[in-house]
């Protein structure tokens, strides 16, 4: 058995997008920026967005991941808050983020959100050749494929 929480943080660095859902709002695609040391998932959004509204109310949020390239699947629950950490924003800013804002990093609608996860359910798959081997083996035997680890995680 692996350390699912550690595997989650490690694999999350390779996730390009997931769905962020605020209480009472529809889930929206967002790019996560993992920070294990701060127990935080950072998002760049626009002022007035669902993520922004949730953070302003210190609302409960969830982040859902199904990323085959990162070999990570998860439902993560926690709280969101507005952050004015310019250093963090500079650290995670990218060309991709810039594409969403007319004036790039200097756009007045840029908003940094910090999600603090509290709990979640995580699946970490083996991926690659071992995944294919397990599928092939299951087809020739009565075994269920062993494609990774799954469990509840407390942050």
Short mmCIF file of N, CA and C in Angstrom, two decimals:
data_model
loop_
_atom_site.label_atom_id
_atom_site.label_comp_id
_atom_site.label_asym_id
_atom_site.label_seq_id
_atom_site.Cartn_x
_atom_site.Cartn_y
_atom_site.Cartn_z
N UNK A 1 0.85 -1.19 0.00
CA UNK A 1 0.00 0.00 0.00
C UNK A 1 0.89 1.24 0.00
N UNK A 2 0.56 2.17 -0.84
CA UNK A 2 1.35 3.40 -0.93
C UNK A 2 0.74 4.48 -0.04
N UNK A 3 1.45 5.57 0.12
CA UNK A 3 0.95 6.72 0.86
C UNK A 3 0.12 7.55 -0.12
N UNK A 4 -1.19 7.38 -0.09
CA UNK A 4 -2.06 8.03 -1.07
C UNK A 4 -1.98 9.55 -1.02
N UNK A 5 -1.85 10.12 0.17
CA UNK A 5 -1.78 11.57 0.26
C UNK A 5 -0.51 12.08 -0.44
N UNK A 6 0.60 11.45 -0.19
CA UNK A 6 1.85 11.84 -0.84
C UNK A 6 1.75 11.63 -2.35
N UNK A 7 1.19 10.50 -2.77
CA UNK A 7 1.02 10.22 -4.20
C UNK A 7 0.09 11.25 -4.85
N UNK A 8 -0.96 11.65 -4.12
CA UNK A 8 -1.87 12.66 -4.64
C UNK A 8 -1.10 13.95 -4.96
N UNK A 9 -0.33 14.46 -4.01
CA UNK A 9 0.40 15.71 -4.23
C UNK A 9 1.41 15.57 -5.37
N UNK A 10 2.06 14.42 -5.41
CA UNK A 10 3.06 14.19 -6.47
C UNK A 10 2.39 14.18 -7.85
N UNK A 11 1.29 13.45 -7.98
CA UNK A 11 0.61 13.33 -9.27
C UNK A 11 -0.13 14.62 -9.65
N UNK A 12 -0.61 15.37 -8.66
CA UNK A 12 -1.36 16.59 -8.94
C UNK A 12 -0.51 17.60 -9.72
N UNK A 13 0.79 17.56 -9.54
CA UNK A 13 1.68 18.48 -10.27
C UNK A 13 1.60 18.27 -11.78
N UNK A 14 1.15 17.08 -12.22
CA UNK A 14 1.04 16.78 -13.65
C UNK A 14 -0.37 16.99 -14.20
N UNK A 15 -1.31 17.36 -13.35
CA UNK A 15 -2.70 17.57 -13.78
C UNK A 15 -2.83 18.94 -14.43
N UNK A 16 -3.39 18.96 -15.61
CA UNK A 16 -3.55 20.24 -16.33
C UNK A 16 -4.86 20.93 -16.01
N UNK A 17 -5.92 20.14 -15.71
CA UNK A 17 -7.22 20.75 -15.41
C UNK A 17 -8.10 19.75 -14.68
N UNK A 18 -9.02 20.30 -13.93
CA UNK A 18 -10.04 19.52 -13.26
C UNK A 18 -11.28 20.39 -13.16
N UNK A 19 -12.27 19.93 -12.42
CA UNK A 19 -13.50 20.71 -12.25
C UNK A 19 -13.60 21.20 -10.82
N UNK A 20 -13.67 22.51 -10.67
CA UNK A 20 -13.84 23.13 -9.36
C UNK A 20 -15.31 23.47 -9.18
N UNK A 21 -15.88 23.01 -8.09
CA UNK A 21 -17.29 23.24 -7.82
C UNK A 21 -17.46 23.94 -6.48
N UNK A 22 -18.19 25.04 -6.50
CA UNK A 22 -18.53 25.76 -5.28
C UNK A 22 -19.96 25.42 -4.92
N UNK A 23 -20.27 25.50 -3.65
CA UNK A 23 -21.62 25.20 -3.19
C UNK A 23 -22.64 26.04 -3.95
N UNK A 24 -23.59 25.36 -4.59
CA UNK A 24 -24.65 26.04 -5.32
C UNK A 24 -24.26 26.51 -6.71
N UNK A 25 -23.05 26.22 -7.15
CA UNK A 25 -22.57 26.64 -8.47
C UNK A 25 -22.30 25.40 -9.32
N UNK A 26 -22.32 25.58 -10.63
CA UNK A 26 -21.96 24.48 -11.51
C UNK A 26 -20.45 24.32 -11.52
N UNK A 27 -19.94 23.11 -11.67
CA UNK A 27 -18.49 22.90 -11.74
C UNK A 27 -17.91 23.58 -12.98
N UNK A 28 -16.72 24.16 -12.84
CA UNK A 28 -16.06 24.82 -13.95
C UNK A 28 -14.62 24.31 -14.07
N UNK A 29 -14.12 24.20 -15.31
CA UNK A 29 -12.74 23.75 -15.50
C UNK A 29 -11.75 24.77 -14.94
N UNK A 30 -10.78 24.27 -14.19
CA UNK A 30 -9.75 25.12 -13.61
C UNK A 30 -8.42 24.37 -13.63
N UNK A 31 -7.34 25.10 -13.78
CA UNK A 31 -6.00 24.52 -13.74
C UNK A 31 -5.46 24.61 -12.31
N UNK A 32 -5.13 23.47 -11.70
CA UNK A 32 -4.63 23.49 -10.33
C UNK A 32 -3.12 23.73 -10.27
N UNK A 33 -2.69 24.34 -9.20
CA UNK A 33 -1.27 24.52 -8.92
C UNK A 33 -1.03 23.97 -7.52
N UNK A 34 -0.38 22.82 -7.45
CA UNK A 34 -0.21 22.10 -6.19
C UNK A 34 0.88 22.72 -5.33
N UNK A 35 0.62 22.79 -4.04
CA UNK A 35 1.62 23.23 -3.08
C UNK A 35 1.47 22.38 -1.82
N UNK A 36 2.14 21.23 -1.82
CA UNK A 36 2.04 20.28 -0.71
C UNK A 36 2.47 20.92 0.60
N UNK A 37 3.55 21.70 0.57
CA UNK A 37 4.08 22.30 1.80
C UNK A 37 3.08 23.23 2.46
N UNK A 38 2.25 23.89 1.68
CA UNK A 38 1.23 24.79 2.23
C UNK A 38 -0.13 24.11 2.36
N UNK A 39 -0.20 22.83 2.00
CA UNK A 39 -1.48 22.12 1.95
C UNK A 39 -2.50 22.96 1.18
N UNK A 40 -2.11 23.35 -0.03
CA UNK A 40 -2.96 24.25 -0.81
C UNK A 40 -2.97 23.86 -2.28
N UNK A 41 -4.11 24.09 -2.89
CA UNK A 41 -4.24 24.02 -4.34
C UNK A 41 -4.63 25.42 -4.78
N UNK A 42 -3.80 26.02 -5.62
CA UNK A 42 -4.00 27.39 -6.06
C UNK A 42 -4.67 27.42 -7.43
N UNK A 43 -5.50 28.42 -7.63
CA UNK A 43 -6.18 28.62 -8.91
C UNK A 43 -6.12 30.09 -9.27
N UNK A 44 -5.95 30.35 -10.55
CA UNK A 44 -6.05 31.72 -11.07
C UNK A 44 -7.40 31.82 -11.75
N UNK A 45 -8.18 32.78 -11.34
CA UNK A 45 -9.52 32.96 -11.90
C UNK A 45 -9.78 34.44 -12.11
N UNK A 46 -10.97 34.75 -12.55
CA UNK A 46 -11.36 36.15 -12.74
C UNK A 46 -12.29 36.58 -11.61
N UNK A 47 -12.18 37.82 -11.24
CA UNK A 47 -13.11 38.38 -10.25
C UNK A 47 -14.53 38.22 -10.78
N UNK A 48 -15.43 37.82 -9.90
CA UNK A 48 -16.82 37.61 -10.29
C UNK A 48 -17.13 36.19 -10.72
N UNK A 49 -16.10 35.34 -10.87
CA UNK A 49 -16.32 33.95 -11.26
C UNK A 49 -16.91 33.15 -10.10
N UNK A 50 -17.35 31.93 -10.38
CA UNK A 50 -17.90 31.07 -9.34
C UNK A 50 -16.86 30.81 -8.25
N UNK A 51 -15.60 30.59 -8.65
CA UNK A 51 -14.54 30.36 -7.67
C UNK A 51 -14.32 31.60 -6.81
N UNK A 52 -14.36 32.75 -7.42
CA UNK A 52 -14.20 34.01 -6.70
C UNK A 52 -15.34 34.20 -5.70
N UNK A 53 -16.56 33.96 -6.12
CA UNK A 53 -17.72 34.11 -5.22
C UNK A 53 -17.63 33.15 -4.05
N UNK A 54 -17.22 31.92 -4.31
CA UNK A 54 -17.10 30.94 -3.22
C UNK A 54 -16.02 31.36 -2.23
N UNK A 55 -14.91 31.83 -2.74
CA UNK A 55 -13.81 32.24 -1.87
C UNK A 55 -14.18 33.45 -1.01
N UNK A 56 -14.93 34.37 -1.58
CA UNK A 56 -15.34 35.55 -0.82
C UNK A 56 -16.25 35.18 0.35
N UNK A 57 -16.97 34.08 0.21
CA UNK A 57 -17.88 33.67 1.29
C UNK A 57 -17.25 32.58 2.15
N UNK A 58 -15.93 32.34 1.96
CA UNK A 58 -15.22 31.26 2.66
C UNK A 58 -15.98 29.95 2.49
N UNK A 59 -16.50 29.77 1.28
CA UNK A 59 -17.36 28.63 1.00
C UNK A 59 -16.65 27.31 0.84
N UNK A 60 -17.46 26.30 0.97
CA UNK A 60 -16.99 24.95 0.72
C UNK A 60 -16.86 24.74 -0.78
N UNK A 61 -15.79 24.08 -1.18
CA UNK A 61 -15.58 23.78 -2.59
C UNK A 61 -15.12 22.34 -2.73
N UNK A 62 -15.21 21.85 -3.95
CA UNK A 62 -14.67 20.54 -4.26
C UNK A 62 -13.94 20.63 -5.58
N UNK A 63 -12.92 19.80 -5.72
CA UNK A 63 -12.14 19.76 -6.95
C UNK A 63 -12.11 18.32 -7.41
N UNK A 64 -12.48 18.09 -8.67
CA UNK A 64 -12.63 16.74 -9.21
C UNK A 64 -11.65 16.53 -10.36
N UNK A 65 -10.92 15.43 -10.29
CA UNK A 65 -9.85 15.17 -11.25
C UNK A 65 -10.06 13.80 -11.88
N UNK A 66 -9.91 13.75 -13.19
CA UNK A 66 -9.88 12.49 -13.94
C UNK A 66 -8.85 12.70 -15.04
N UNK A 67 -7.59 12.45 -14.72
CA UNK A 67 -6.49 12.75 -15.63
C UNK A 67 -5.70 11.49 -15.94
N UNK A 68 -5.91 10.96 -17.14
CA UNK A 68 -5.24 9.71 -17.52
C UNK A 68 -3.74 9.88 -17.69
N UNK A 69 -3.29 11.04 -18.11
CA UNK A 69 -1.84 11.25 -18.27
C UNK A 69 -1.14 11.35 -16.93
N UNK A 70 -1.78 11.95 -15.95
CA UNK A 70 -1.20 12.07 -14.61
C UNK A 70 -1.47 10.82 -13.77
N UNK A 71 -2.32 9.92 -14.27
CA UNK A 71 -2.70 8.70 -13.57
C UNK A 71 -3.34 9.01 -12.21
N UNK A 72 -4.17 10.07 -12.19
CA UNK A 72 -4.79 10.51 -10.96
C UNK A 72 -6.27 10.76 -11.17
N UNK A 73 -7.05 10.26 -10.23
CA UNK A 73 -8.50 10.45 -10.20
C UNK A 73 -8.83 10.80 -8.76
N UNK A 74 -9.60 11.87 -8.54
CA UNK A 74 -9.84 12.28 -7.16
C UNK A 74 -11.05 13.18 -7.05
N UNK A 75 -11.66 13.13 -5.88
CA UNK A 75 -12.70 14.06 -5.45
C UNK A 75 -12.17 14.67 -4.17
N UNK A 76 -11.81 15.94 -4.22
CA UNK A 76 -11.18 16.60 -3.08
C UNK A 76 -12.11 17.69 -2.56
N UNK A 77 -12.28 17.75 -1.24
CA UNK A 77 -13.18 18.71 -0.61
C UNK A 77 -12.40 19.61 0.33
N UNK A 78 -12.82 20.88 0.40
CA UNK A 78 -12.13 21.82 1.27
C UNK A 78 -12.79 23.18 1.22
N UNK A 79 -12.02 24.20 1.57
CA UNK A 79 -12.51 25.57 1.56
C UNK A 79 -11.66 26.42 0.63
N UNK A 80 -12.27 27.50 0.15
CA UNK A 80 -11.56 28.41 -0.75
C UNK A 80 -11.54 29.80 -0.12
N UNK A 81 -10.44 30.51 -0.38
CA UNK A 81 -10.34 31.88 0.09
C UNK A 81 -9.58 32.71 -0.93
N UNK A 82 -9.87 34.01 -0.95
CA UNK A 82 -9.17 34.95 -1.81
C UNK A 82 -7.77 35.13 -1.24
N UNK A 83 -6.79 35.22 -2.13
CA UNK A 83 -5.42 35.48 -1.69
C UNK A 83 -4.88 36.70 -2.43
N UNK A 84 -4.16 37.52 -1.72
CA UNK A 84 -3.51 38.68 -2.34
C UNK A 84 -2.00 38.47 -2.39
N UNK A 85 -1.57 37.21 -2.37
CA UNK A 85 -0.15 36.85 -2.38
C UNK A 85 0.43 37.05 -3.78
N UNK A 86 0.98 38.22 -4.01
CA UNK A 86 1.53 38.56 -5.33
C UNK A 86 2.71 37.66 -5.70
N UNK A 87 3.49 37.28 -4.72
CA UNK A 87 4.64 36.39 -4.96
C UNK A 87 4.15 35.03 -5.48
N UNK A 88 3.11 34.50 -4.86
CA UNK A 88 2.55 33.21 -5.29
C UNK A 88 1.95 33.34 -6.69
N UNK A 89 1.25 34.43 -6.93
CA UNK A 89 0.67 34.65 -8.25
C UNK A 89 1.76 34.71 -9.32
N UNK A 90 2.83 35.42 -9.04
CA UNK A 90 3.96 35.47 -9.98
C UNK A 90 4.57 34.09 -10.20
N UNK A 91 4.65 33.31 -9.13
CA UNK A 91 5.24 31.97 -9.19
C UNK A 91 4.45 31.04 -10.10
N UNK A 92 3.12 31.13 -10.06
CA UNK A 92 2.31 30.17 -10.83
C UNK A 92 1.79 30.75 -12.15
N UNK A 93 2.01 32.04 -12.38
CA UNK A 93 1.53 32.66 -13.61
C UNK A 93 2.16 31.98 -14.82
N UNK A 94 1.39 31.87 -15.91
CA UNK A 94 1.89 31.20 -17.11
C UNK A 94 1.30 31.85 -18.35
N UNK A 95 1.82 31.44 -19.49
CA UNK A 95 1.29 31.89 -20.77
C UNK A 95 -0.17 31.45 -20.91
N UNK A 96 -0.47 30.27 -20.42
CA UNK A 96 -1.85 29.77 -20.49
C UNK A 96 -2.78 30.67 -19.68
N UNK A 97 -2.38 31.01 -18.45
CA UNK A 97 -3.21 31.90 -17.63
C UNK A 97 -3.38 33.25 -18.31
N UNK A 98 -2.33 33.73 -18.90
CA UNK A 98 -2.35 35.03 -19.56
C UNK A 98 -3.38 35.09 -20.69
N UNK A 99 -3.59 33.97 -21.34
CA UNK A 99 -4.53 33.93 -22.47
C UNK A 99 -5.96 34.25 -22.05
N UNK A 100 -6.28 34.09 -20.77
CA UNK A 100 -7.64 34.32 -20.30
C UNK A 100 -7.90 35.77 -19.91
N UNK A 101 -6.85 36.59 -19.91
CA UNK A 101 -7.00 37.96 -19.44
C UNK A 101 -6.47 38.94 -20.48
N UNK A 102 -7.31 39.91 -20.84
CA UNK A 102 -6.98 40.87 -21.90
C UNK A 102 -5.63 41.55 -21.67
N UNK A 103 -5.36 41.96 -20.43
CA UNK A 103 -4.12 42.66 -20.11
C UNK A 103 -3.11 41.75 -19.40
N UNK A 104 -3.27 40.45 -19.60
CA UNK A 104 -2.33 39.49 -19.01
C UNK A 104 -2.25 39.59 -17.50
N UNK A 105 -1.07 39.45 -16.97
CA UNK A 105 -0.84 39.46 -15.52
C UNK A 105 -1.31 40.78 -14.88
N UNK A 106 -1.30 41.86 -15.64
CA UNK A 106 -1.68 43.18 -15.11
C UNK A 106 -3.17 43.46 -15.19
N UNK A 107 -3.95 42.51 -15.70
CA UNK A 107 -5.40 42.70 -15.80
C UNK A 107 -5.99 42.86 -14.40
N UNK A 108 -6.86 43.82 -14.24
CA UNK A 108 -7.45 44.09 -12.91
C UNK A 108 -8.44 43.01 -12.47
N UNK A 109 -8.84 42.13 -13.38
CA UNK A 109 -9.79 41.07 -13.01
C UNK A 109 -9.09 39.79 -12.54
N UNK A 110 -7.76 39.74 -12.58
CA UNK A 110 -7.03 38.55 -12.12
C UNK A 110 -7.27 38.36 -10.62
N UNK A 111 -7.64 37.13 -10.26
CA UNK A 111 -7.89 36.81 -8.85
C UNK A 111 -7.22 35.49 -8.51
N UNK A 112 -6.47 35.47 -7.43
CA UNK A 112 -5.82 34.26 -6.95
C UNK A 112 -6.67 33.64 -5.86
N UNK A 113 -6.93 32.33 -6.01
CA UNK A 113 -7.75 31.59 -5.05
C UNK A 113 -6.90 30.49 -4.44
N UNK A 114 -7.02 30.36 -3.13
CA UNK A 114 -6.33 29.28 -2.42
C UNK A 114 -7.37 28.30 -1.89
N UNK A 115 -7.26 27.05 -2.35
CA UNK A 115 -8.12 25.99 -1.81
C UNK A 115 -7.31 25.22 -0.78
N UNK A 116 -7.89 25.07 0.40
CA UNK A 116 -7.27 24.26 1.44
C UNK A 116 -8.06 22.96 1.54
N UNK A 117 -7.49 21.86 1.03
CA UNK A 117 -8.21 20.59 1.08
C UNK A 117 -8.31 20.06 2.50
N UNK A 118 -9.44 19.44 2.81
CA UNK A 118 -9.63 18.84 4.13
C UNK A 118 -9.74 17.32 4.04
N UNK A 119 -10.37 16.84 2.98
CA UNK A 119 -10.51 15.39 2.81
C UNK A 119 -10.77 15.08 1.34
N UNK A 120 -10.68 13.81 1.01
CA UNK A 120 -10.97 13.43 -0.36
C UNK A 120 -10.89 11.93 -0.57
N UNK A 121 -11.26 11.54 -1.76
CA UNK A 121 -11.15 10.16 -2.20
C UNK A 121 -10.22 10.17 -3.40
N UNK A 122 -9.20 9.32 -3.36
CA UNK A 122 -8.13 9.37 -4.36
C UNK A 122 -7.91 7.99 -4.97
N UNK A 123 -7.73 7.99 -6.28
CA UNK A 123 -7.32 6.79 -7.02
C UNK A 123 -6.03 7.16 -7.74
N UNK A 124 -4.99 6.39 -7.54
CA UNK A 124 -3.72 6.59 -8.24
C UNK A 124 -3.47 5.32 -9.03
N UNK A 125 -3.43 5.44 -10.35
CA UNK A 125 -3.24 4.24 -11.18
C UNK A 125 -1.77 4.06 -11.53
N UNK A 126 -1.47 2.84 -11.94
CA UNK A 126 -0.10 2.52 -12.33
C UNK A 126 0.21 3.09 -13.71
N UNK A 127 -0.78 3.10 -14.58
CA UNK A 127 -0.58 3.62 -15.93
C UNK A 127 0.40 2.80 -16.75
N UNK A 128 0.59 3.22 -17.97
CA UNK A 128 1.59 2.63 -18.85
C UNK A 128 1.46 1.15 -19.07
N UNK A 129 2.62 0.51 -19.19
CA UNK A 129 2.68 -0.91 -19.53
C UNK A 129 2.07 -1.79 -18.44
N UNK A 130 2.24 -1.41 -17.18
CA UNK A 130 1.67 -2.24 -16.11
C UNK A 130 0.15 -2.25 -16.17
N UNK A 131 -0.46 -1.13 -16.57
CA UNK A 131 -1.91 -1.08 -16.73
C UNK A 131 -2.35 -2.05 -17.82
N UNK A 132 -1.68 -1.99 -18.96
CA UNK A 132 -2.02 -2.89 -20.07
C UNK A 132 -1.82 -4.35 -19.69
N UNK A 133 -0.75 -4.63 -18.95
CA UNK A 133 -0.50 -6.00 -18.49
C UNK A 133 -1.64 -6.48 -17.60
N UNK A 134 -2.07 -5.64 -16.66
CA UNK A 134 -3.15 -6.02 -15.74
C UNK A 134 -4.46 -6.26 -16.49
N UNK A 135 -4.75 -5.47 -17.49
CA UNK A 135 -5.97 -5.65 -18.28
C UNK A 135 -5.88 -6.97 -19.05
N UNK A 136 -4.75 -7.22 -19.68
CA UNK A 136 -4.56 -8.47 -20.44
C UNK A 136 -4.65 -9.67 -19.51
N UNK A 137 -4.02 -9.59 -18.34
CA UNK A 137 -4.05 -10.68 -17.37
C UNK A 137 -5.48 -10.97 -16.91
N UNK A 138 -6.26 -9.92 -16.68
CA UNK A 138 -7.64 -10.09 -16.24
C UNK A 138 -8.49 -10.77 -17.31
N UNK A 139 -8.17 -10.51 -18.57
CA UNK A 139 -8.91 -11.14 -19.66
C UNK A 139 -8.64 -12.65 -19.74
N UNK A 140 -7.48 -13.08 -19.27
CA UNK A 140 -7.10 -14.50 -19.36
C UNK A 140 -7.33 -15.26 -18.07
N UNK A 141 -7.69 -14.54 -16.99
CA UNK A 141 -7.92 -15.18 -15.70
C UNK A 141 -9.24 -14.68 -15.13
N UNK A 142 -9.56 -15.13 -13.95
CA UNK A 142 -10.75 -14.63 -13.26
C UNK A 142 -10.40 -13.47 -12.33
N UNK A 143 -9.18 -12.98 -12.39
CA UNK A 143 -8.73 -11.90 -11.51
C UNK A 143 -9.23 -10.53 -11.97
N UNK A 144 -9.42 -9.67 -11.02
CA UNK A 144 -9.72 -8.27 -11.31
C UNK A 144 -8.38 -7.57 -11.48
N UNK A 145 -8.26 -6.68 -12.45
CA UNK A 145 -6.97 -6.01 -12.66
C UNK A 145 -6.57 -5.15 -11.45
N UNK A 146 -5.30 -5.19 -11.11
CA UNK A 146 -4.75 -4.34 -10.06
C UNK A 146 -4.13 -3.14 -10.77
N UNK A 147 -4.88 -2.05 -10.84
CA UNK A 147 -4.42 -0.90 -11.61
C UNK A 147 -3.99 0.28 -10.73
N UNK A 148 -3.87 0.06 -9.43
CA UNK A 148 -3.39 1.13 -8.56
C UNK A 148 -4.04 1.11 -7.19
N UNK A 149 -3.89 2.22 -6.49
CA UNK A 149 -4.38 2.35 -5.13
C UNK A 149 -5.60 3.28 -5.08
N UNK A 150 -6.44 3.05 -4.07
CA UNK A 150 -7.65 3.84 -3.89
C UNK A 150 -7.93 3.94 -2.39
N UNK A 151 -8.37 5.11 -1.98
CA UNK A 151 -8.77 5.25 -0.57
C UNK A 151 -9.13 6.67 -0.22
N UNK A 152 -9.57 6.85 1.03
CA UNK A 152 -9.91 8.17 1.57
C UNK A 152 -8.64 8.80 2.12
N UNK A 153 -8.55 10.12 1.97
CA UNK A 153 -7.39 10.85 2.43
C UNK A 153 -7.86 12.02 3.29
N UNK A 154 -7.21 12.20 4.44
CA UNK A 154 -7.45 13.39 5.27
C UNK A 154 -6.24 14.30 5.13
N UNK A 155 -6.48 15.54 4.82
CA UNK A 155 -5.39 16.50 4.65
C UNK A 155 -5.17 17.23 5.95
#
